[in-house]
């Protein structure tokens, strides 16, 4: 089952990137797919089904998924957002280059992957915290004998929906320092944490955007 879901995700990712489609997974044991919000049930999805979000109407999401994991059989329908966890952002930024002025060396950053992981409260089915992970790689054409000091910062924005219908946005940022040597590369996984108050009663969280950038490059 895990191999089927991974295969479906690999096929869905290029489509999602082309049309800025957020991607997530179902969290209910069996989730009804409807013809419209609160409409007729036309299908059901097992837990962990990968789908892309095409549209939103209140608590309802219009999704695209592969029937039975078969990538030749894509389907669309409406599901309730309470049982769907977005794991990748529709707005991902992080493909840029900066030049170190003394050596003329270029350093480039590319985001490899993003992920949203939320944990439920012990006493309810609401969320108490979420972590956004941004994986990125740095590469350089530097050919000298010294090293380059590279500072990178990442920002993440999420929207969280409460049981009472209230919707709010939150953002977090962090930074990390790298050392790059002659024609080398470096990889990092930056974690951005979001914490919710118990009385907020958050039932759905979506990852809106992740941006990573090179803040400075210095020759050591």
mmCIF file with all atom_site columns, C-alpha atoms in Angstrom:
data_model
loop_
_atom_site.group_PDB
_atom_site.id
_atom_site.type_symbol
_atom_site.label_atom_id
_atom_site.label_alt_id
_atom_site.label_comp_id
_atom_site.label_asym_id
_atom_site.label_entity_id
_atom_site.label_seq_id
_atom_site.pdbx_PDB_ins_code
_atom_site.Cartn_x
_atom_site.Cartn_y
_atom_site.Cartn_z
_atom_site.occupancy
_atom_site.B_iso_or_equiv
_atom_site.pdbx_formal_charge
_atom_site.auth_seq_id
_atom_site.auth_comp_id
_atom_site.auth_asym_id
_atom_site.auth_atom_id
_atom_site.pdbx_PDB_model_num
ATOM 1   C CA . UNK A 1 1   ? 0.000   0.000  0.000   1.00 0.00 ? 1   UNK A CA 1
ATOM 2   C CA . UNK A 1 2   ? 2.850   2.379  0.886   1.00 0.00 ? 2   UNK A CA 1
ATOM 3   C CA . UNK A 1 3   ? 4.493   1.800  -2.499  1.00 0.00 ? 3   UNK A CA 1
ATOM 4   C CA . UNK A 1 4   ? 1.224   2.581  -4.305  1.00 0.00 ? 4   UNK A CA 1
ATOM 5   C CA . UNK A 1 5   ? 0.791   5.864  -2.395  1.00 0.00 ? 5   UNK A CA 1
ATOM 6   C CA . UNK A 1 6   ? 4.378   6.900  -3.053  1.00 0.00 ? 6   UNK A CA 1
ATOM 7   C CA . UNK A 1 7   ? 4.006   6.116  -6.766  1.00 0.00 ? 7   UNK A CA 1
ATOM 8   C CA . UNK A 1 8   ? 0.809   8.183  -6.931  1.00 0.00 ? 8   UNK A CA 1
ATOM 9   C CA . UNK A 1 9   ? 2.553   11.072 -5.174  1.00 0.00 ? 9   UNK A CA 1
ATOM 10  C CA . UNK A 1 10  ? 5.437   11.022 -7.649  1.00 0.00 ? 10  UNK A CA 1
ATOM 11  C CA . UNK A 1 11  ? 2.971   11.223 -10.555 1.00 0.00 ? 11  UNK A CA 1
ATOM 12  C CA . UNK A 1 12  ? 0.886   13.951 -8.919  1.00 0.00 ? 12  UNK A CA 1
ATOM 13  C CA . UNK A 1 13  ? 3.787   16.252 -7.948  1.00 0.00 ? 13  UNK A CA 1
ATOM 14  C CA . UNK A 1 14  ? 4.629   17.522 -11.505 1.00 0.00 ? 14  UNK A CA 1
ATOM 15  C CA . UNK A 1 15  ? 0.963   18.370 -12.099 1.00 0.00 ? 15  UNK A CA 1
ATOM 16  C CA . UNK A 1 16  ? 0.722   20.118 -8.751  1.00 0.00 ? 16  UNK A CA 1
ATOM 17  C CA . UNK A 1 17  ? 3.854   22.187 -9.396  1.00 0.00 ? 17  UNK A CA 1
ATOM 18  C CA . UNK A 1 18  ? 2.623   23.235 -12.838 1.00 0.00 ? 18  UNK A CA 1
ATOM 19  C CA . UNK A 1 19  ? -0.713  24.575 -11.571 1.00 0.00 ? 19  UNK A CA 1
ATOM 20  C CA . UNK A 1 20  ? 0.343   25.582 -8.013  1.00 0.00 ? 20  UNK A CA 1
ATOM 21  C CA . UNK A 1 21  ? -1.822  22.830 -6.512  1.00 0.00 ? 21  UNK A CA 1
ATOM 22  C CA . UNK A 1 22  ? -1.463  22.084 -2.770  1.00 0.00 ? 22  UNK A CA 1
ATOM 23  C CA . UNK A 1 23  ? -1.031  18.371 -1.998  1.00 0.00 ? 23  UNK A CA 1
ATOM 24  C CA . UNK A 1 24  ? -2.157  16.402 1.042   1.00 0.00 ? 24  UNK A CA 1
ATOM 25  C CA . UNK A 1 25  ? -3.415  13.091 2.404   1.00 0.00 ? 25  UNK A CA 1
ATOM 26  C CA . UNK A 1 26  ? -6.709  11.821 3.802   1.00 0.00 ? 26  UNK A CA 1
ATOM 27  C CA . UNK A 1 27  ? -6.762  11.102 7.554   1.00 0.00 ? 27  UNK A CA 1
ATOM 28  C CA . UNK A 1 28  ? -10.120 9.283  7.976   1.00 0.00 ? 28  UNK A CA 1
ATOM 29  C CA . UNK A 1 29  ? -10.315 5.491  7.823   1.00 0.00 ? 29  UNK A CA 1
ATOM 30  C CA . UNK A 1 30  ? -12.731 5.820  4.874   1.00 0.00 ? 30  UNK A CA 1
ATOM 31  C CA . UNK A 1 31  ? -13.517 9.280  3.514   1.00 0.00 ? 31  UNK A CA 1
ATOM 32  C CA . UNK A 1 32  ? -16.580 9.929  1.329   1.00 0.00 ? 32  UNK A CA 1
ATOM 33  C CA . UNK A 1 33  ? -16.069 11.702 -1.984  1.00 0.00 ? 33  UNK A CA 1
ATOM 34  C CA . UNK A 1 34  ? -19.104 13.739 -3.046  1.00 0.00 ? 34  UNK A CA 1
ATOM 35  C CA . UNK A 1 35  ? -20.325 15.255 -6.302  1.00 0.00 ? 35  UNK A CA 1
ATOM 36  C CA . UNK A 1 36  ? -20.559 18.688 -4.607  1.00 0.00 ? 36  UNK A CA 1
ATOM 37  C CA . UNK A 1 37  ? -20.221 20.099 -1.062  1.00 0.00 ? 37  UNK A CA 1
ATOM 38  C CA . UNK A 1 38  ? -22.749 18.060 1.012   1.00 0.00 ? 38  UNK A CA 1
ATOM 39  C CA . UNK A 1 39  ? -23.740 16.372 -2.279  1.00 0.00 ? 39  UNK A CA 1
ATOM 40  C CA . UNK A 1 40  ? -24.194 12.775 -3.367  1.00 0.00 ? 40  UNK A CA 1
ATOM 41  C CA . UNK A 1 41  ? -21.513 10.266 -2.353  1.00 0.00 ? 41  UNK A CA 1
ATOM 42  C CA . UNK A 1 42  ? -19.724 9.057  -5.503  1.00 0.00 ? 42  UNK A CA 1
ATOM 43  C CA . UNK A 1 43  ? -16.617 7.359  -4.099  1.00 0.00 ? 43  UNK A CA 1
ATOM 44  C CA . UNK A 1 44  ? -14.644 6.698  -0.912  1.00 0.00 ? 44  UNK A CA 1
ATOM 45  C CA . UNK A 1 45  ? -10.938 7.072  -0.183  1.00 0.00 ? 45  UNK A CA 1
ATOM 46  C CA . UNK A 1 46  ? -8.877  4.971  2.252   1.00 0.00 ? 46  UNK A CA 1
ATOM 47  C CA . UNK A 1 47  ? -6.692  6.638  4.871   1.00 0.00 ? 47  UNK A CA 1
ATOM 48  C CA . UNK A 1 48  ? -3.474  8.049  3.438   1.00 0.00 ? 48  UNK A CA 1
ATOM 49  C CA . UNK A 1 49  ? -4.780  8.679  -0.071  1.00 0.00 ? 49  UNK A CA 1
ATOM 50  C CA . UNK A 1 50  ? -2.693  11.356 -1.817  1.00 0.00 ? 50  UNK A CA 1
ATOM 51  C CA . UNK A 1 51  ? -4.708  14.121 -3.523  1.00 0.00 ? 51  UNK A CA 1
ATOM 52  C CA . UNK A 1 52  ? -4.266  17.620 -4.929  1.00 0.00 ? 52  UNK A CA 1
ATOM 53  C CA . UNK A 1 53  ? -6.591  20.464 -3.933  1.00 0.00 ? 53  UNK A CA 1
ATOM 54  C CA . UNK A 1 54  ? -8.334  22.188 -6.850  1.00 0.00 ? 54  UNK A CA 1
ATOM 55  C CA . UNK A 1 55  ? -10.826 24.412 -5.003  1.00 0.00 ? 55  UNK A CA 1
ATOM 56  C CA . UNK A 1 56  ? -12.167 25.257 -1.536  1.00 0.00 ? 56  UNK A CA 1
ATOM 57  C CA . UNK A 1 57  ? -15.672 26.173 -0.349  1.00 0.00 ? 57  UNK A CA 1
ATOM 58  C CA . UNK A 1 58  ? -15.860 26.649 3.404   1.00 0.00 ? 58  UNK A CA 1
ATOM 59  C CA . UNK A 1 59  ? -14.921 23.314 5.016   1.00 0.00 ? 59  UNK A CA 1
ATOM 60  C CA . UNK A 1 60  ? -15.149 21.456 1.693   1.00 0.00 ? 60  UNK A CA 1
ATOM 61  C CA . UNK A 1 61  ? -12.257 20.723 -0.663  1.00 0.00 ? 61  UNK A CA 1
ATOM 62  C CA . UNK A 1 62  ? -12.432 19.782 -4.333  1.00 0.00 ? 62  UNK A CA 1
ATOM 63  C CA . UNK A 1 63  ? -9.613  17.297 -4.897  1.00 0.00 ? 63  UNK A CA 1
ATOM 64  C CA . UNK A 1 64  ? -7.986  15.362 -7.728  1.00 0.00 ? 64  UNK A CA 1
ATOM 65  C CA . UNK A 1 65  ? -6.798  11.825 -6.974  1.00 0.00 ? 65  UNK A CA 1
ATOM 66  C CA . UNK A 1 66  ? -5.882  8.576  -8.713  1.00 0.00 ? 66  UNK A CA 1
ATOM 67  C CA . UNK A 1 67  ? -8.557  5.891  -8.376  1.00 0.00 ? 67  UNK A CA 1
ATOM 68  C CA . UNK A 1 68  ? -7.054  2.827  -6.724  1.00 0.00 ? 68  UNK A CA 1
ATOM 69  C CA . UNK A 1 69  ? -3.577  4.339  -7.136  1.00 0.00 ? 69  UNK A CA 1
ATOM 70  C CA . UNK A 1 70  ? -3.839  3.884  -10.926 1.00 0.00 ? 70  UNK A CA 1
ATOM 71  C CA . UNK A 1 71  ? -2.172  6.963  -12.465 1.00 0.00 ? 71  UNK A CA 1
ATOM 72  C CA . UNK A 1 72  ? -4.151  6.531  -15.689 1.00 0.00 ? 72  UNK A CA 1
ATOM 73  C CA . UNK A 1 73  ? -7.458  6.986  -13.837 1.00 0.00 ? 73  UNK A CA 1
ATOM 74  C CA . UNK A 1 74  ? -7.599  10.468 -12.302 1.00 0.00 ? 74  UNK A CA 1
ATOM 75  C CA . UNK A 1 75  ? -10.858 11.547 -10.665 1.00 0.00 ? 75  UNK A CA 1
ATOM 76  C CA . UNK A 1 76  ? -12.217 14.686 -9.029  1.00 0.00 ? 76  UNK A CA 1
ATOM 77  C CA . UNK A 1 77  ? -14.684 15.168 -6.196  1.00 0.00 ? 77  UNK A CA 1
ATOM 78  C CA . UNK A 1 78  ? -15.451 16.994 -2.950  1.00 0.00 ? 78  UNK A CA 1
ATOM 79  C CA . UNK A 1 79  ? -14.292 15.879 0.510   1.00 0.00 ? 79  UNK A CA 1
ATOM 80  C CA . UNK A 1 80  ? -14.617 17.421 3.966   1.00 0.00 ? 80  UNK A CA 1
ATOM 81  C CA . UNK A 1 81  ? -11.443 19.302 4.909   1.00 0.00 ? 81  UNK A CA 1
ATOM 82  C CA . UNK A 1 82  ? -11.550 18.080 8.511   1.00 0.00 ? 82  UNK A CA 1
ATOM 83  C CA . UNK A 1 83  ? -10.244 14.711 7.317   1.00 0.00 ? 83  UNK A CA 1
ATOM 84  C CA . UNK A 1 84  ? -7.537  15.977 4.975   1.00 0.00 ? 84  UNK A CA 1
ATOM 85  C CA . UNK A 1 85  ? -4.032  17.149 5.918   1.00 0.00 ? 85  UNK A CA 1
ATOM 86  C CA . UNK A 1 86  ? -2.143  19.391 3.508   1.00 0.00 ? 86  UNK A CA 1
ATOM 87  C CA . UNK A 1 87  ? 1.511   18.416 3.386   1.00 0.00 ? 87  UNK A CA 1
ATOM 88  C CA . UNK A 1 88  ? 2.965   20.652 0.671   1.00 0.00 ? 88  UNK A CA 1
ATOM 89  C CA . UNK A 1 89  ? 2.551   24.345 -0.063  1.00 0.00 ? 89  UNK A CA 1
ATOM 90  C CA . UNK A 1 90  ? 1.097   25.922 -3.175  1.00 0.00 ? 90  UNK A CA 1
ATOM 91  C CA . UNK A 1 91  ? 3.657   28.722 -2.927  1.00 0.00 ? 91  UNK A CA 1
ATOM 92  C CA . UNK A 1 92  ? 7.207   27.420 -2.605  1.00 0.00 ? 92  UNK A CA 1
ATOM 93  C CA . UNK A 1 93  ? 10.104  29.780 -3.210  1.00 0.00 ? 93  UNK A CA 1
ATOM 94  C CA . UNK A 1 94  ? 13.759  28.933 -3.087  1.00 0.00 ? 94  UNK A CA 1
ATOM 95  C CA . UNK A 1 95  ? 15.619  28.754 -6.366  1.00 0.00 ? 95  UNK A CA 1
ATOM 96  C CA . UNK A 1 96  ? 18.106  31.609 -6.349  1.00 0.00 ? 96  UNK A CA 1
ATOM 97  C CA . UNK A 1 97  ? 21.796  32.413 -6.624  1.00 0.00 ? 97  UNK A CA 1
ATOM 98  C CA . UNK A 1 98  ? 24.098  34.953 -4.968  1.00 0.00 ? 98  UNK A CA 1
ATOM 99  C CA . UNK A 1 99  ? 27.681  35.974 -5.835  1.00 0.00 ? 99  UNK A CA 1
ATOM 100 C CA . UNK A 1 100 ? 30.565  36.455 -3.385  1.00 0.00 ? 100 UNK A CA 1
ATOM 101 C CA . UNK A 1 101 ? 32.088  39.728 -4.665  1.00 0.00 ? 101 UNK A CA 1
ATOM 102 C CA . UNK A 1 102 ? 35.808  39.108 -3.873  1.00 0.00 ? 102 UNK A CA 1
ATOM 103 C CA . UNK A 1 103 ? 36.111  35.656 -5.462  1.00 0.00 ? 103 UNK A CA 1
ATOM 104 C CA . UNK A 1 104 ? 33.293  35.971 -7.989  1.00 0.00 ? 104 UNK A CA 1
ATOM 105 C CA . UNK A 1 105 ? 32.032  32.570 -6.807  1.00 0.00 ? 105 UNK A CA 1
ATOM 106 C CA . UNK A 1 106 ? 28.340  31.826 -7.210  1.00 0.00 ? 106 UNK A CA 1
ATOM 107 C CA . UNK A 1 107 ? 26.240  30.055 -4.575  1.00 0.00 ? 107 UNK A CA 1
ATOM 108 C CA . UNK A 1 108 ? 22.813  28.667 -5.509  1.00 0.00 ? 108 UNK A CA 1
ATOM 109 C CA . UNK A 1 109 ? 19.965  27.462 -3.307  1.00 0.00 ? 109 UNK A CA 1
ATOM 110 C CA . UNK A 1 110 ? 17.221  25.046 -4.344  1.00 0.00 ? 110 UNK A CA 1
ATOM 111 C CA . UNK A 1 111 ? 14.338  23.799 -2.211  1.00 0.00 ? 111 UNK A CA 1
ATOM 112 C CA . UNK A 1 112 ? 14.111  20.010 -2.454  1.00 0.00 ? 112 UNK A CA 1
ATOM 113 C CA . UNK A 1 113 ? 10.952  19.324 -0.430  1.00 0.00 ? 113 UNK A CA 1
ATOM 114 C CA . UNK A 1 114 ? 8.494   20.807 2.087   1.00 0.00 ? 114 UNK A CA 1
ATOM 115 C CA . UNK A 1 115 ? 6.298   19.024 4.603   1.00 0.00 ? 115 UNK A CA 1
ATOM 116 C CA . UNK A 1 116 ? 3.603   19.853 7.183   1.00 0.00 ? 116 UNK A CA 1
ATOM 117 C CA . UNK A 1 117 ? 3.311   17.587 10.242  1.00 0.00 ? 117 UNK A CA 1
ATOM 118 C CA . UNK A 1 118 ? 0.611   18.311 12.870  1.00 0.00 ? 118 UNK A CA 1
ATOM 119 C CA . UNK A 1 119 ? 0.035   16.634 16.258  1.00 0.00 ? 119 UNK A CA 1
ATOM 120 C CA . UNK A 1 120 ? -3.345  16.217 17.885  1.00 0.00 ? 120 UNK A CA 1
ATOM 121 C CA . UNK A 1 121 ? -4.165  17.230 21.452  1.00 0.00 ? 121 UNK A CA 1
ATOM 122 C CA . UNK A 1 122 ? -4.214  14.329 23.930  1.00 0.00 ? 122 UNK A CA 1
ATOM 123 C CA . UNK A 1 123 ? -7.799  14.994 25.023  1.00 0.00 ? 123 UNK A CA 1
ATOM 124 C CA . UNK A 1 124 ? -9.458  15.904 21.700  1.00 0.00 ? 124 UNK A CA 1
ATOM 125 C CA . UNK A 1 125 ? -9.177  15.589 17.929  1.00 0.00 ? 125 UNK A CA 1
ATOM 126 C CA . UNK A 1 126 ? -7.938  19.180 17.551  1.00 0.00 ? 126 UNK A CA 1
ATOM 127 C CA . UNK A 1 127 ? -4.338  20.133 16.791  1.00 0.00 ? 127 UNK A CA 1
ATOM 128 C CA . UNK A 1 128 ? -1.969  21.440 19.456  1.00 0.00 ? 128 UNK A CA 1
ATOM 129 C CA . UNK A 1 129 ? 1.100   22.063 17.269  1.00 0.00 ? 129 UNK A CA 1
ATOM 130 C CA . UNK A 1 130 ? 2.484   21.781 13.742  1.00 0.00 ? 130 UNK A CA 1
ATOM 131 C CA . UNK A 1 131 ? 5.979   21.595 12.282  1.00 0.00 ? 131 UNK A CA 1
ATOM 132 C CA . UNK A 1 132 ? 6.896   22.747 8.799   1.00 0.00 ? 132 UNK A CA 1
ATOM 133 C CA . UNK A 1 133 ? 10.050  21.204 7.368   1.00 0.00 ? 133 UNK A CA 1
ATOM 134 C CA . UNK A 1 134 ? 11.937  22.774 4.463   1.00 0.00 ? 134 UNK A CA 1
ATOM 135 C CA . UNK A 1 135 ? 14.686  20.721 2.820   1.00 0.00 ? 135 UNK A CA 1
ATOM 136 C CA . UNK A 1 136 ? 17.129  22.576 0.588   1.00 0.00 ? 136 UNK A CA 1
ATOM 137 C CA . UNK A 1 137 ? 20.521  22.208 -1.071  1.00 0.00 ? 137 UNK A CA 1
ATOM 138 C CA . UNK A 1 138 ? 23.340  24.722 -1.575  1.00 0.00 ? 138 UNK A CA 1
ATOM 139 C CA . UNK A 1 139 ? 25.855  24.378 -4.410  1.00 0.00 ? 139 UNK A CA 1
ATOM 140 C CA . UNK A 1 140 ? 28.807  26.533 -5.472  1.00 0.00 ? 140 UNK A CA 1
ATOM 141 C CA . UNK A 1 141 ? 31.342  26.864 -8.277  1.00 0.00 ? 141 UNK A CA 1
ATOM 142 C CA . UNK A 1 142 ? 33.977  28.265 -5.865  1.00 0.00 ? 142 UNK A CA 1
ATOM 143 C CA . UNK A 1 143 ? 37.499  26.956 -6.700  1.00 0.00 ? 143 UNK A CA 1
ATOM 144 C CA . UNK A 1 144 ? 39.659  28.632 -4.039  1.00 0.00 ? 144 UNK A CA 1
ATOM 145 C CA . UNK A 1 145 ? 41.543  27.259 -1.025  1.00 0.00 ? 145 UNK A CA 1
ATOM 146 C CA . UNK A 1 146 ? 39.438  28.992 1.618   1.00 0.00 ? 146 UNK A CA 1
ATOM 147 C CA . UNK A 1 147 ? 35.731  28.517 2.327   1.00 0.00 ? 147 UNK A CA 1
ATOM 148 C CA . UNK A 1 148 ? 32.497  30.414 1.892   1.00 0.00 ? 148 UNK A CA 1
ATOM 149 C CA . UNK A 1 149 ? 30.234  31.293 4.807   1.00 0.00 ? 149 UNK A CA 1
ATOM 150 C CA . UNK A 1 150 ? 26.608  31.220 3.657   1.00 0.00 ? 150 UNK A CA 1
ATOM 151 C CA . UNK A 1 151 ? 23.641  32.339 5.785   1.00 0.00 ? 151 UNK A CA 1
ATOM 152 C CA . UNK A 1 152 ? 20.227  30.985 4.744   1.00 0.00 ? 152 UNK A CA 1
ATOM 153 C CA . UNK A 1 153 ? 16.807  31.935 6.111   1.00 0.00 ? 153 UNK A CA 1
ATOM 154 C CA . UNK A 1 154 ? 13.473  30.164 5.622   1.00 0.00 ? 154 UNK A CA 1
ATOM 155 C CA . UNK A 1 155 ? 9.925   31.421 6.210   1.00 0.00 ? 155 UNK A CA 1
ATOM 156 C CA . UNK A 1 156 ? 6.696   29.422 6.394   1.00 0.00 ? 156 UNK A CA 1
ATOM 157 C CA . UNK A 1 157 ? 3.083   30.589 6.423   1.00 0.00 ? 157 UNK A CA 1
ATOM 158 C CA . UNK A 1 158 ? 0.113   28.474 7.495   1.00 0.00 ? 158 UNK A CA 1
ATOM 159 C CA . UNK A 1 159 ? -3.639  29.009 7.818   1.00 0.00 ? 159 UNK A CA 1
ATOM 160 C CA . UNK A 1 160 ? -5.404  27.310 10.733  1.00 0.00 ? 160 UNK A CA 1
ATOM 161 C CA . UNK A 1 161 ? -9.152  26.758 10.978  1.00 0.00 ? 161 UNK A CA 1
ATOM 162 C CA . UNK A 1 162 ? -10.911 26.546 14.362  1.00 0.00 ? 162 UNK A CA 1
ATOM 163 C CA . UNK A 1 163 ? -14.026 24.529 15.191  1.00 0.00 ? 163 UNK A CA 1
ATOM 164 C CA . UNK A 1 164 ? -16.063 27.740 15.496  1.00 0.00 ? 164 UNK A CA 1
ATOM 165 C CA . UNK A 1 165 ? -15.182 28.663 11.891  1.00 0.00 ? 165 UNK A CA 1
ATOM 166 C CA . UNK A 1 166 ? -12.526 31.260 12.766  1.00 0.00 ? 166 UNK A CA 1
ATOM 167 C CA . UNK A 1 167 ? -9.573  31.257 10.374  1.00 0.00 ? 167 UNK A CA 1
ATOM 168 C CA . UNK A 1 168 ? -6.185  32.807 11.074  1.00 0.00 ? 168 UNK A CA 1
ATOM 169 C CA . UNK A 1 169 ? -2.764  32.924 9.437   1.00 0.00 ? 169 UNK A CA 1
ATOM 170 C CA . UNK A 1 170 ? 0.575   32.481 11.195  1.00 0.00 ? 170 UNK A CA 1
ATOM 171 C CA . UNK A 1 171 ? 4.184   32.707 10.058  1.00 0.00 ? 171 UNK A CA 1
ATOM 172 C CA . UNK A 1 172 ? 7.524   31.522 11.440  1.00 0.00 ? 172 UNK A CA 1
ATOM 173 C CA . UNK A 1 173 ? 11.114  31.960 10.289  1.00 0.00 ? 173 UNK A CA 1
ATOM 174 C CA . UNK A 1 174 ? 14.573  30.602 11.104  1.00 0.00 ? 174 UNK A CA 1
ATOM 175 C CA . UNK A 1 175 ? 18.112  30.727 9.735   1.00 0.00 ? 175 UNK A CA 1
ATOM 176 C CA . UNK A 1 176 ? 21.202  28.526 9.454   1.00 0.00 ? 176 UNK A CA 1
ATOM 177 C CA . UNK A 1 177 ? 24.881  29.126 8.640   1.00 0.00 ? 177 UNK A CA 1
ATOM 178 C CA . UNK A 1 178 ? 26.766  26.892 6.182   1.00 0.00 ? 178 UNK A CA 1
ATOM 179 C CA . UNK A 1 179 ? 30.415  26.473 5.220   1.00 0.00 ? 179 UNK A CA 1
ATOM 180 C CA . UNK A 1 180 ? 31.065  25.610 1.561   1.00 0.00 ? 180 UNK A CA 1
ATOM 181 C CA . UNK A 1 181 ? 34.411  24.525 0.164   1.00 0.00 ? 181 UNK A CA 1
ATOM 182 C CA . UNK A 1 182 ? 35.763  24.249 -3.387  1.00 0.00 ? 182 UNK A CA 1
ATOM 183 C CA . UNK A 1 183 ? 32.997  23.056 -5.750  1.00 0.00 ? 183 UNK A CA 1
ATOM 184 C CA . UNK A 1 184 ? 31.106  21.531 -2.828  1.00 0.00 ? 184 UNK A CA 1
ATOM 185 C CA . UNK A 1 185 ? 27.465  21.307 -1.832  1.00 0.00 ? 185 UNK A CA 1
ATOM 186 C CA . UNK A 1 186 ? 25.577  21.210 1.447   1.00 0.00 ? 186 UNK A CA 1
ATOM 187 C CA . UNK A 1 187 ? 22.114  20.024 2.415   1.00 0.00 ? 187 UNK A CA 1
ATOM 188 C CA . UNK A 1 188 ? 19.963  21.111 5.354   1.00 0.00 ? 188 UNK A CA 1
ATOM 189 C CA . UNK A 1 189 ? 16.515  20.404 6.749   1.00 0.00 ? 189 UNK A CA 1
ATOM 190 C CA . UNK A 1 190 ? 15.124  23.461 8.556   1.00 0.00 ? 190 UNK A CA 1
ATOM 191 C CA . UNK A 1 191 ? 12.247  22.971 10.998  1.00 0.00 ? 191 UNK A CA 1
ATOM 192 C CA . UNK A 1 192 ? 9.733   25.749 11.759  1.00 0.00 ? 192 UNK A CA 1
ATOM 193 C CA . UNK A 1 193 ? 7.396   25.129 14.707  1.00 0.00 ? 193 UNK A CA 1
ATOM 194 C CA . UNK A 1 194 ? 3.882   26.477 15.293  1.00 0.00 ? 194 UNK A CA 1
ATOM 195 C CA . UNK A 1 195 ? 2.119   26.138 18.668  1.00 0.00 ? 195 UNK A CA 1
ATOM 196 C CA . UNK A 1 196 ? -1.611  26.623 19.308  1.00 0.00 ? 196 UNK A CA 1
ATOM 197 C CA . UNK A 1 197 ? -3.439  27.445 22.521  1.00 0.00 ? 197 UNK A CA 1
ATOM 198 C CA . UNK A 1 198 ? -5.836  24.762 23.751  1.00 0.00 ? 198 UNK A CA 1
ATOM 199 C CA . UNK A 1 199 ? -8.817  27.131 23.637  1.00 0.00 ? 199 UNK A CA 1
ATOM 200 C CA . UNK A 1 200 ? -8.196  27.823 19.914  1.00 0.00 ? 200 UNK A CA 1
ATOM 201 C CA . UNK A 1 201 ? -9.547  24.336 19.052  1.00 0.00 ? 201 UNK A CA 1
ATOM 202 C CA . UNK A 1 202 ? -7.781  24.064 15.699  1.00 0.00 ? 202 UNK A CA 1
ATOM 203 C CA . UNK A 1 203 ? -9.237  21.282 13.528  1.00 0.00 ? 203 UNK A CA 1
ATOM 204 C CA . UNK A 1 204 ? -7.616  21.951 10.142  1.00 0.00 ? 204 UNK A CA 1
ATOM 205 C CA . UNK A 1 205 ? -4.256  23.408 9.087   1.00 0.00 ? 205 UNK A CA 1
ATOM 206 C CA . UNK A 1 206 ? -3.009  24.189 5.595   1.00 0.00 ? 206 UNK A CA 1
ATOM 207 C CA . UNK A 1 207 ? 0.517   25.023 4.493   1.00 0.00 ? 207 UNK A CA 1
ATOM 208 C CA . UNK A 1 208 ? 0.313   28.182 2.380   1.00 0.00 ? 208 UNK A CA 1
ATOM 209 C CA . UNK A 1 209 ? 3.910   28.978 1.478   1.00 0.00 ? 209 UNK A CA 1
ATOM 210 C CA . UNK A 1 210 ? 7.546   28.173 2.200   1.00 0.00 ? 210 UNK A CA 1
ATOM 211 C CA . UNK A 1 211 ? 10.363  30.474 1.121   1.00 0.00 ? 211 UNK A CA 1
ATOM 212 C CA . UNK A 1 212 ? 14.110  29.997 1.595   1.00 0.00 ? 212 UNK A CA 1
ATOM 213 C CA . UNK A 1 213 ? 16.717  32.539 0.553   1.00 0.00 ? 213 UNK A CA 1
ATOM 214 C CA . UNK A 1 214 ? 20.452  33.241 0.765   1.00 0.00 ? 214 UNK A CA 1
ATOM 215 C CA . UNK A 1 215 ? 20.935  36.170 3.133   1.00 0.00 ? 215 UNK A CA 1
ATOM 216 C CA . UNK A 1 216 ? 24.711  36.602 2.790   1.00 0.00 ? 216 UNK A CA 1
ATOM 217 C CA . UNK A 1 217 ? 27.835  35.021 1.277   1.00 0.00 ? 217 UNK A CA 1
ATOM 218 C CA . UNK A 1 218 ? 31.302  35.759 2.696   1.00 0.00 ? 218 UNK A CA 1
ATOM 219 C CA . UNK A 1 219 ? 34.800  34.515 1.860   1.00 0.00 ? 219 UNK A CA 1
ATOM 220 C CA . UNK A 1 220 ? 36.596  33.203 4.969   1.00 0.00 ? 220 UNK A CA 1
#
